[in-house]
Amino acid sequence: MIRKVSLLLIGGLMGATAMSVIYSASMPAQAAGPSTYKELSIFGDVFERVRAQYVTPPDDEKLVENAINGMLSSLDPHSSFMNAKDANDMRTQTKGEFGGLGIEVTMENELVKVISPMDDTPAARAGILAGDFISEIDGTPVRGLKLEQAVEKMRGAVKTPIKLTIIRQGADKPLDITVVRDVIAVRAVKSRVEGDNVGYLRVISFTEKTYDDLEKAIKKIKADVPADKLKGYVLDLRLNPGGLLDQAINVSDAFLERGEVVSTRGRNPDETRRFNATAGDLTDGKPVIVLVNGGSASASEIVAGALQDLRRATVVGTRSFGKGSVQTIIPLGEAGALRLTTALYYTPSGKSIQGTGIEPDIKVEQPLPPELQGRVTTEGESSLSGHIKGQSETDEGSGSSAYVPPEAKDDIQLNYALDLLRGVKTDPSFPPNPDKAVVNKQ
């Protein structure tokens, strides 16, 4: 997992480090040899011994599920079996909307603290305020629960009610507030105008809504800032754990007129697939700076790698996570789904970032505040046990600190990018020369 400081959205929309391609059916398997079936016979014998003789009666379903996951985890850290619940959560995650309340939360003093209610959501309409503490959920105390457990209790079907007991500063007693769950559409892209002349685009994750959200955000920035005044865009991919391959391709394409975005190469040569940009740069060729750090993984690395290799953008920050593999989601009916690593992806230059990550054009460190020093560690794909060894991986490995300050004024990486776009700072890497694009000649 990528260690980072983050918020959870009620409804369970969780980022995943695995970048997934979803297929509707599984690929045919090759027949196994006699020795394989002999080993499976041994597994059956062990399974029956455990069922019959273990000191306490085991759960058959969990035994099988754990055996499957043991097999998959021996392959690499990103292949796994998802039971029906996990598969449904994954579908919710990639869809980008869920049945919930619409609040951002964290855990503080063993209570769920509301960071902020999202605009025009059930929580906001019911009167939930930022700073509220949730002490009970439908009469069940929150103390003793993990944040994920509390989130699970607040999820539910659309149009169903939930009673929250709220401790609010200034109130003389706890408040009971009933909220009716509704469909919550989570924005995959947040945007704003920095100062009065730079468009800021933060891609949070790559869900089915990401490209549409990005397109709307760019249109709004262009409407708010005259073209002759707009200096360019900052595309912030920090703390972005990845998501859907097609959305990574679409987001890259939003800034490109032509060129190969990414290629994927599987077990057999005939499985190689190449994805190219189409004409139409949504930003009208304005300068672009991409921000990355150790929390930028998978799909976000595809975007950063494409814009860097094609010399469309300058990458600023620290080395990315280095996850260069593609997972296929194979439905298994009511049993759930199989997430299986089936390919590696390559940037336009033909480079695999597996275990190495995206090296920024301009390295800018973001120091940790004193209270977080020693608590936020540097992690990358290369540090994961059992990861697939990258073709260019070295002892240096991948990853870097995955910290972003909550306040823009303290964000050294962002302010460096703004200074470049406004001409306050200069660097040979900015703006990049498109005539020197690094592309794969094969």
C-alpha positions as a printed NumPy array, in Angstrom:
array([[  0.   ,   0.   ,   0.   ],
       [  1.063,   3.576,  -0.564],
       [  1.373,   5.279,   2.802],
       [ -0.125,   8.754,   2.724],
       [ -2.188,  11.207,   4.708],
       [ -5.707,  10.987,   3.313],
       [ -9.437,  11.324,   3.846],
       [-12.133,   8.714,   3.338],
       [-15.4  ,   9.396,   1.575],
       [-18.413,   7.805,   3.192],
       [-19.643,   5.25 ,   0.723],
       [-16.374,   3.426,   0.488],
       [-14.842,   4.896,  -2.642],
       [-11.297,   3.709,  -2.037],
       [ -8.347,   4.343,  -4.316],
       [ -6.493,   1.262,  -5.52 ],
       [ -2.855,   1.045,  -6.425],
       [ -3.745,  -1.521,  -9.075],
       [ -4.569,  -0.091, -12.499],
       [ -7.25 ,  -2.31 , -13.975],
       [ -8.571,  -3.243, -17.369],
       [-12.04 ,  -4.742, -17.084],
       [-13.123,  -7.513, -19.43 ],
       [-16.534,  -9.15 , -19.55 ],
       [-15.218, -12.69 , -19.868],
       [-12.172, -14.699, -18.98 ],
       [ -9.598, -15.92 , -21.467],
       [ -9.448, -19.678, -22.194],
       [ -6.881, -21.517, -20.076],
       [ -4.316, -23.972, -21.403],
       [ -4.698, -27.573, -20.252],
       [ -2.487, -28.503, -17.317],
       [ -0.059, -31.442, -17.404],
       [ -0.385, -34.66 , -15.354],
       [  2.039, -33.423, -12.672],
       [ -0.164, -30.4  , -12.074],
       [ -3.226, -32.536, -11.415],
       [ -1.139, -34.661,  -9.032],
       [ -0.307, -31.537,  -7.038],
       [ -3.973, -30.558,  -7.004],
       [ -4.757, -33.996,  -5.603],
       [ -2.316, -33.294,  -2.757],
       [ -4.08 , -29.979,  -2.127],
       [ -7.381, -31.828,  -1.879],
       [ -5.9  , -34.247,   0.658],
       [ -4.544, -31.386,   2.785],
       [ -7.864, -29.545,   2.589],
       [ -9.754, -32.585,   3.856],
       [ -7.243, -33.17 ,   6.668],
       [ -7.635, -29.571,   7.833],
       [-11.432, -29.791,   7.704],
       [-11.47 , -33.041,   9.652],
       [ -8.688, -32.629,  12.22 ],
       [ -7.928, -28.942,  12.878],
       [ -8.355, -28.057,  16.564],
       [-11.412, -25.895,  15.864],
       [-13.838, -26.364,  12.948],
       [-12.607, -24.092,  10.121],
       [-14.788, -22.165,   7.689],
       [-14.621, -24.058,   4.374],
       [-15.26 , -20.95 ,   2.298],
       [-12.467, -19.019,   4.005],
       [-10.077, -21.946,   3.612],
       [-10.616, -22.019,  -0.143],
       [-10.513, -18.221,  -0.481],
       [ -7.255, -18.01 ,   1.488],
       [ -5.745, -20.836,  -0.558],
       [ -6.585, -18.999,  -3.78 ],
       [ -5.167, -15.744,  -2.453],
       [ -2.028, -17.555,  -1.315],
       [ -1.505, -18.793,  -4.858],
       [ -2.092, -15.36 ,  -6.372],
       [ -0.012, -13.419,  -3.852],
       [  2.932, -15.694,  -4.697],
       [  2.821, -14.242,  -8.224],
       [  2.983, -10.514,  -7.448],
       [  1.487,  -8.005,  -4.965],
       [ -1.311,  -6.9  ,  -7.313],
       [ -2.911, -10.22 ,  -8.285],
       [ -5.714, -11.293,  -5.959],
       [ -9.071, -12.969,  -5.609],
       [-12.033, -10.75 ,  -4.784],
       [-15.055, -12.299,  -3.145],
       [-18.497, -11.044,  -4.119],
       [-18.368,  -8.118,  -1.667],
       [-14.868,  -7.039,  -2.669],
       [-15.768,  -7.302,  -6.363],
       [-18.824,  -5.127,  -5.799],
       [-16.701,  -2.569,  -3.911],
       [-14.263,  -2.52 ,  -6.834],
       [-17.092,  -1.846,  -9.285],
       [-18.319,   0.974,  -7.041],
       [-14.819,   2.409,  -6.928],
       [-14.325,   2.44 , -10.692],
       [-17.825,   3.779, -11.334],
       [-17.131,   6.86 ,  -9.233],
       [-20.478,   7.025,  -7.444],
       [-22.122,   5.221,  -4.555],
       [-25.028,   5.212,  -2.131],
       [-23.936,   7.189,   0.901],
       [-24.051,  10.413,   2.881],
       [-21.533,  12.695,   1.185],
       [-19.038,  13.56 ,   3.914],
       [-15.268,  13.475,   4.119],
       [-14.138,  11.971,   7.415],
       [-11.159,  10.981,   9.488],
       [-10.668,   9.399,  12.931],
       [ -9.835,  11.53 ,  15.964],
       [ -9.98 ,  10.604,  19.664],
       [-11.704,   7.307,  18.758],
       [-14.579,   9.182,  17.1  ],
       [-15.365,   9.836,  13.444],
       [-14.636,  13.488,  12.718],
       [-16.345,  15.229,   9.82 ],
       [-13.781,  17.088,   7.726],
       [-16.448,  18.573,   5.488],
       [-19.846,  17.725,   4.013],
       [-19.9  ,  17.697,   0.226],
       [-22.115,  20.34 ,  -1.392],
       [-25.71 ,  19.364,  -2.168],
       [-25.53 ,  15.936,  -0.547],
       [-27.757,  14.275,   2.094],
       [-25.289,  15.129,   4.864],
       [-25.19 ,  18.818,   3.934],
       [-28.972,  19.007,   3.625],
       [-29.434,  17.299,   6.992],
       [-27.25 ,  19.878,   8.709],
       [-24.009,  17.945,   9.268],
       [-21.197,  20.465,   9.779],
       [-17.435,  20.404,   9.414],
       [-15.896,  19.657,  12.808],
       [-18.798,  17.5  ,  13.995],
       [-17.902,  14.27 ,  15.781],
       [-19.999,  11.163,  15.137],
       [-20.246,   9.164,  18.382],
       [-22.969,   6.659,  17.422],
       [-24.256,   5.148,  14.184],
       [-27.813,   3.853,  14.442],
       [-27.309,   3.546,  18.191],
       [-23.989,   1.663,  17.922],
       [-21.049,   3.444,  19.622],
       [-18.184,   4.39 ,  17.304],
       [-15.544,   3.92 ,  19.99 ],
       [-13.727,   0.662,  19.425],
       [-14.36 ,   0.665,  15.681],
       [-11.742,   1.237,  12.999],
       [-12.453,   4.014,  10.517],
       [-13.1  ,   1.444,   7.781],
       [-15.677,  -0.292,   9.994],
       [-17.455,   2.976,  10.712],
       [-17.457,   3.782,   6.995],
       [-18.952,   0.36 ,   6.26 ],
       [-21.794,   1.011,   8.729],
       [-22.592,   4.338,   7.072],
       [-22.761,   2.848,   3.6  ],
       [-26.08 ,   1.484,   2.411],
       [-28.81 ,   1.386,  -0.168],
       [-30.078,   4.617,  -1.68 ],
       [-33.181,   6.094,   0.052],
       [-32.525,   4.258,   3.332],
       [-32.234,   6.316,   6.551],
       [-29.396,   6.311,   9.07 ],
       [-29.346,   7.993,  12.496],
       [-26.112,   9.692,  13.531],
       [-25.434,  10.905,  17.063],
       [-23.385,  14.084,  16.763],
       [-21.171,  15.802,  19.317],
       [-20.884,  19.442,  18.261],
       [-18.816,  22.162,  19.855],
       [-21.134,  24.656,  21.548],
       [-24.058,  22.242,  21.834],
       [-25.029,  21.368,  25.41 ],
       [-25.924,  17.764,  24.517],
       [-25.438,  15.279,  21.67 ],
       [-27.628,  15.758,  18.589],
       [-29.473,  12.958,  16.814],
       [-29.608,  13.637,  13.074],
       [-31.291,  11.308,  10.581],
       [-29.813,  11.293,   7.086],
       [-31.356,   9.559,   4.083],
       [-28.704,   7.987,   1.858],
       [-28.572,   9.001,  -1.791],
       [-26.35 ,   8.543,  -4.83 ],
       [-23.097,  10.418,  -4.242],
       [-21.101,  11.293,  -7.336],
       [-17.497,  11.807,  -6.315],
       [-15.55 ,  14.285,  -8.366],
       [-12.525,  12.595,  -9.869],
       [-11.021,  16.001, -10.719],
       [-10.841,  19.119,  -8.571],
       [ -9.908,  22.431, -10.127],
       [ -9.399,  26.092,  -9.405],
       [ -7.633,  29.159, -10.757],
       [ -4.365,  29.911,  -8.952],
       [ -3.949,  33.637,  -8.57 ],
       [ -5.702,  34.912, -11.655],
       [ -3.719,  33.317, -14.443],
       [ -2.944,  29.588, -13.891],
       [ -5.369,  26.693, -14.136],
       [ -4.939,  24.031, -11.447],
       [ -6.225,  20.506, -12.174],
       [ -5.961,  17.806,  -9.527],
       [ -6.818,  14.302, -10.753],
       [ -7.728,  12.316,  -7.626],
       [ -8.205,   8.902,  -9.231],
       [ -8.965,   7.349, -12.601],
       [-12.626,   6.285, -12.491],
       [-15.244,   6.173, -15.236],
       [-15.884,   9.888, -14.575],
       [-12.318,  11.191, -14.776],
       [-12.108,  12.368, -18.381],
       [-15.567,  13.986, -18.268],
       [-14.674,  15.778, -15.033],
       [-11.372,  16.929, -16.523],
       [-13.064,  18.26 , -19.651],
       [-15.567,  20.236, -17.542],
       [-12.802,  21.614, -15.334],
       [-10.752,  22.835, -18.297],
       [-13.817,  24.445, -19.869],
       [-14.565,  26.298, -16.633],
       [-10.998,  27.558, -16.291],
       [-11.039,  28.775, -19.9  ],
       [-14.329,  30.527, -19.244],
       [-12.993,  32.209, -16.088],
       [ -9.61 ,  33.297, -17.473],
       [ -9.163,  35.005, -20.863],
       [ -6.866,  33.065, -23.225],
       [ -4.364,  35.93 , -23.459],
       [ -4.054,  36.012, -19.663],
       [ -3.918,  32.258, -18.982],
       [ -0.283,  31.232, -18.417],
       [ -0.907,  27.486, -18.479],
       [ -1.977,  24.534, -16.364],
       [ -0.712,  22.535, -13.413],
       [ -1.805,  18.888, -13.641],
       [ -1.452,  17.508, -10.106],
       [ -1.112,  13.711, -10.017],
       [  0.376,  13.497,  -6.53 ],
       [ -1.272,  10.976,  -4.184],
       [ -3.098,   9.545,  -7.199],
       [ -3.058,   5.742,  -6.788],
       [ -4.267,   4.955, -10.304],
       [ -7.397,   3.378, -11.738],
       [ -8.686,   2.569, -15.203],
       [ -6.364,   2.259, -18.207],
       [ -8.804,   3.786, -20.689],
       [ -9.175,   6.861, -18.486],
       [ -5.394,   7.279, -18.246],
       [ -5.263,   7.193, -22.054],
       [ -8.128,   9.696, -22.361],
       [ -6.601,  12.096, -19.85 ],
       [ -3.259,  11.983, -21.693],
       [ -5.073,  12.522, -24.987],
       [ -6.733,  15.652, -23.56 ],
       [ -3.361,  17.425, -23.736],
       [ -2.056,  15.869, -26.974],
       [ -2.595,  16.278, -30.695],
       [ -0.837,  13.075, -31.769],
       [  1.576,  10.349, -30.716],
       [  1.547,   7.031, -28.905],
       [  0.282,   7.361, -25.34 ],
       [  1.164,   3.922, -24.004],
       [  1.654,   0.326, -25.092],
       [  0.903,  -2.85 , -23.161],
       [  2.804,  -6.088, -23.669],
       [  1.583,  -9.416, -22.371],
       [  2.92 , -12.934, -22.217],
       [  2.806, -13.47 , -25.978],
       [  4.098, -11.042, -28.656],
       [  0.71 , -10.947, -30.383],
       [ -0.83 ,  -9.505, -27.205],
       [  0.976,  -6.174, -27.625],
       [ -1.457,  -3.257, -27.859],
       [ -0.674,   0.347, -28.723],
       [ -2.855,   3.322, -27.836],
       [ -2.514,   6.604, -29.728],
       [ -3.703,  10.136, -29.097],
       [ -6.287,  11.76 , -31.332],
       [ -6.296,  15.342, -32.611],
       [ -7.671,  17.975, -30.263],
       [ -5.729,  19.475, -27.341],
       [ -8.322,  20.707, -24.825],
       [ -5.84 ,  23.243, -23.438],
       [ -5.095,  24.808, -26.844],
       [ -1.383,  24.152, -26.509],
       [ -0.931,  26.122, -23.271],
       [  2.116,  25.144, -21.186],
       [  1.538,  22.242, -18.799],
       [  3.434,  21.18 , -15.684],
       [  2.732,  17.76 , -14.161],
       [  3.293,  17.243, -10.427],
       [  4.222,  13.749,  -9.186],
       [  5.485,  12.185,  -5.965],
       [  5.751,   8.752,  -4.362],
       [  1.977,   8.573,  -4.191],
       [  1.628,   8.777,  -7.979],
       [  1.095,   5.224,  -9.188],
       [ -0.008,   3.201, -12.169],
       [ -2.515,   5.146, -14.304],
       [ -1.113,   8.469, -13.089],
       [  2.36 ,   7.3  , -14.165],
       [  1.003,   6.5  , -17.638],
       [ -0.165,  10.106, -17.987],
       [  3.051,  11.59 , -16.604],
       [  5.183,   9.298, -18.789],
       [  3.254,  10.073, -21.965],
       [  3.321,  13.853, -21.513],
       [  7.001,  13.718, -20.528],
       [  8.199,  11.506, -23.404],
       [  6.196,  13.429, -26.008],
       [  7.574,  16.685, -24.57 ],
       [  4.097,  18.067, -24.009],
       [  4.663,  18.782, -20.317],
       [  7.442,  19.241, -17.781],
       [  7.288,  16.851, -14.828],
       [  8.085,  18.399, -11.432],
       [  8.334,  16.758,  -8.012],
       [  9.903,  13.492,  -6.849],
       [ 10.156,   9.952,  -8.227],
       [  6.801,   8.193,  -8.653],
       [  5.724,   4.845,  -7.167],
       [  6.852,   2.686, -10.096],
       [  3.906,   0.389, -10.741],
       [  4.12 ,  -0.546, -14.406],
       [  1.838,  -3.581, -14.542],
       [ -1.701,  -4.04 , -15.862],
       [ -4.337,  -6.07 , -14.042],
       [ -7.252,  -7.7  , -15.846],
       [-10.477,  -8.107, -13.877],
       [-11.996, -11.498, -14.752],
       [-15.573, -11.999, -13.457],
       [-16.239, -15.322, -11.731],
       [-20.019, -15.08 , -11.505],
       [-21.494, -15.03 ,  -8.008],
       [-18.141, -16.103,  -6.54 ],
       [-16.575, -12.693,  -7.211],
       [-13.738, -11.825,  -9.565],
       [-10.078, -12.512, -10.258],
       [ -7.63 ,  -9.624, -10.499],
       [ -4.68 , -10.96 , -12.476],
       [ -1.547,  -9.243, -13.748],
       [ -1.577,  -9.885, -17.492],
       [  0.742,  -7.256, -18.995],
       [  3.311,  -4.542, -18.408],
       [  2.868,  -1.081, -19.87 ],
       [  5.485,   1.024, -21.642],
       [  5.768,   4.775, -22.122],
       [  6.024,   6.238, -25.662],
       [  9.815,   5.874, -25.554],
       [  9.401,   2.141, -25.016],
       [ 10.487,   2.351, -21.372],
       [  8.963,   0.256, -18.602],
       [  8.661,   2.152, -15.324],
       [  8.105,  -1.078, -13.356],
       [ 10.241,  -0.805, -10.227],
       [ 11.804,   2.482, -11.352],
       [  9.018,   5.057, -11.545],
       [  8.846,   8.34 , -13.424],
       [ 11.919,  10.48 , -12.807],
       [ 10.834,  14.162, -12.808],
       [ 12.45 ,  16.616, -15.213],
       [ 12.877,  18.974, -12.267],
       [ 13.327,  17.408,  -8.838],
       [ 11.658,  19.421,  -6.086],
       [ 11.488,  17.92 ,  -2.587],
       [  8.571,  18.605,  -0.264],
       [  9.859,  18.527,   3.34 ],
       [  7.729,  16.935,   6.03 ],
       [  6.479,  19.081,   8.903],
       [  8.021,  18.188,  12.305],
       [  4.9  ,  16.367,  13.509],
       [  5.017,  13.932,  10.563],
       [  8.747,  13.245,  10.464],
       [  9.334,   9.551,  10.992],
       [  5.638,   8.774,  10.416],
       [  5.4  ,   9.072,   6.616],
       [  7.723,   6.547,   5.009],
       [  9.079,   6.318,   1.485],
       [  7.546,   3.379,  -0.347],
       [  7.513,   2.267,  -3.949],
       [  6.806,  -0.753,  -6.108],
       [ 10.416,  -1.899,  -5.726],
       [  9.939,  -2.234,  -1.951],
       [  6.907,  -4.53 ,  -2.267],
       [  7.653,  -8.153,  -1.478],
       [  7.304, -10.377,  -4.534],
       [  6.978,  -7.533,  -7.034],
       [  7.782,  -8.186, -10.685],
       [ 11.368,  -7.135, -11.328],
       [ 11.415,  -4.262, -13.805],
       [ 13.644,  -4.472, -16.869],
       [ 15.375,  -1.224, -15.894],
       [ 15.116,  -1.62 , -12.118],
       [ 18.259,  -0.871, -10.123],
       [ 19.188,  -0.884,  -6.45 ],
       [ 17.969,   2.712,  -6.326],
       [ 14.431,   1.425,  -6.73 ],
       [ 11.296,   3.535,  -7.067],
       [  9.099,   5.76 ,  -4.951],
       [  9.608,   8.808,  -2.755],
       [  7.751,  10.682,  -0.027],
       [  3.988,  10.819,  -0.595],
       [  3.19 ,  13.978,   1.342],
       [  1.281,  17.027,   0.123],
       [  0.654,  19.946,   2.525],
       [ -3.018,  20.754,   3.16 ],
       [ -2.415,  24.457,   2.503],
       [ -1.289,  25.675,  -0.933],
       [  0.954,  28.326,   0.626],
       [  3.074,  25.548,   2.165],
       [  3.201,  23.478,  -1.022],
       [  6.754,  23.963,  -2.31 ],
       [  6.229,  21.74 ,  -5.379],
       [  3.052,  23.537,  -6.455],
       [  4.548,  26.975,  -5.934],
       [  7.64 ,  25.981,  -7.912],
       [  5.369,  25.002, -10.801],
       [  3.448,  28.284, -10.552],
       [  6.691,  30.269, -10.598],
       [  7.802,  28.436, -13.748],
       [  4.526,  29.14 , -15.541],
       [  4.591,  32.804, -14.539],
       [  8.245,  33.249, -15.517],
       [  9.451,  33.937, -11.957],
       [ 11.71 ,  30.866, -12.222],
       [ 13.403,  29.437, -15.307],
       [ 14.734,  25.985, -16.116],
       [ 16.084,  24.343, -19.296],
       [ 13.365,  21.682, -18.996],
       [ 10.563,  24.244, -19.231],
       [  8.943,  24.649, -21.595],
       [  9.853,  21.289, -23.189],
       [ 10.788,  21.133, -26.873],
       [  8.24 ,  18.947, -28.749],
       [ 10.794,  18.423, -31.525],
       [ 12.823,  16.366, -29.047],
       [ 10.051,  13.938, -28.189],
       [ 11.413,  10.531, -27.134],
       [  9.456,   7.856, -28.967],
       [  9.875,   4.14 , -29.522],
       [ 11.068,   3.47 , -33.095],
       [ 10.086,  -0.216, -33.035]])
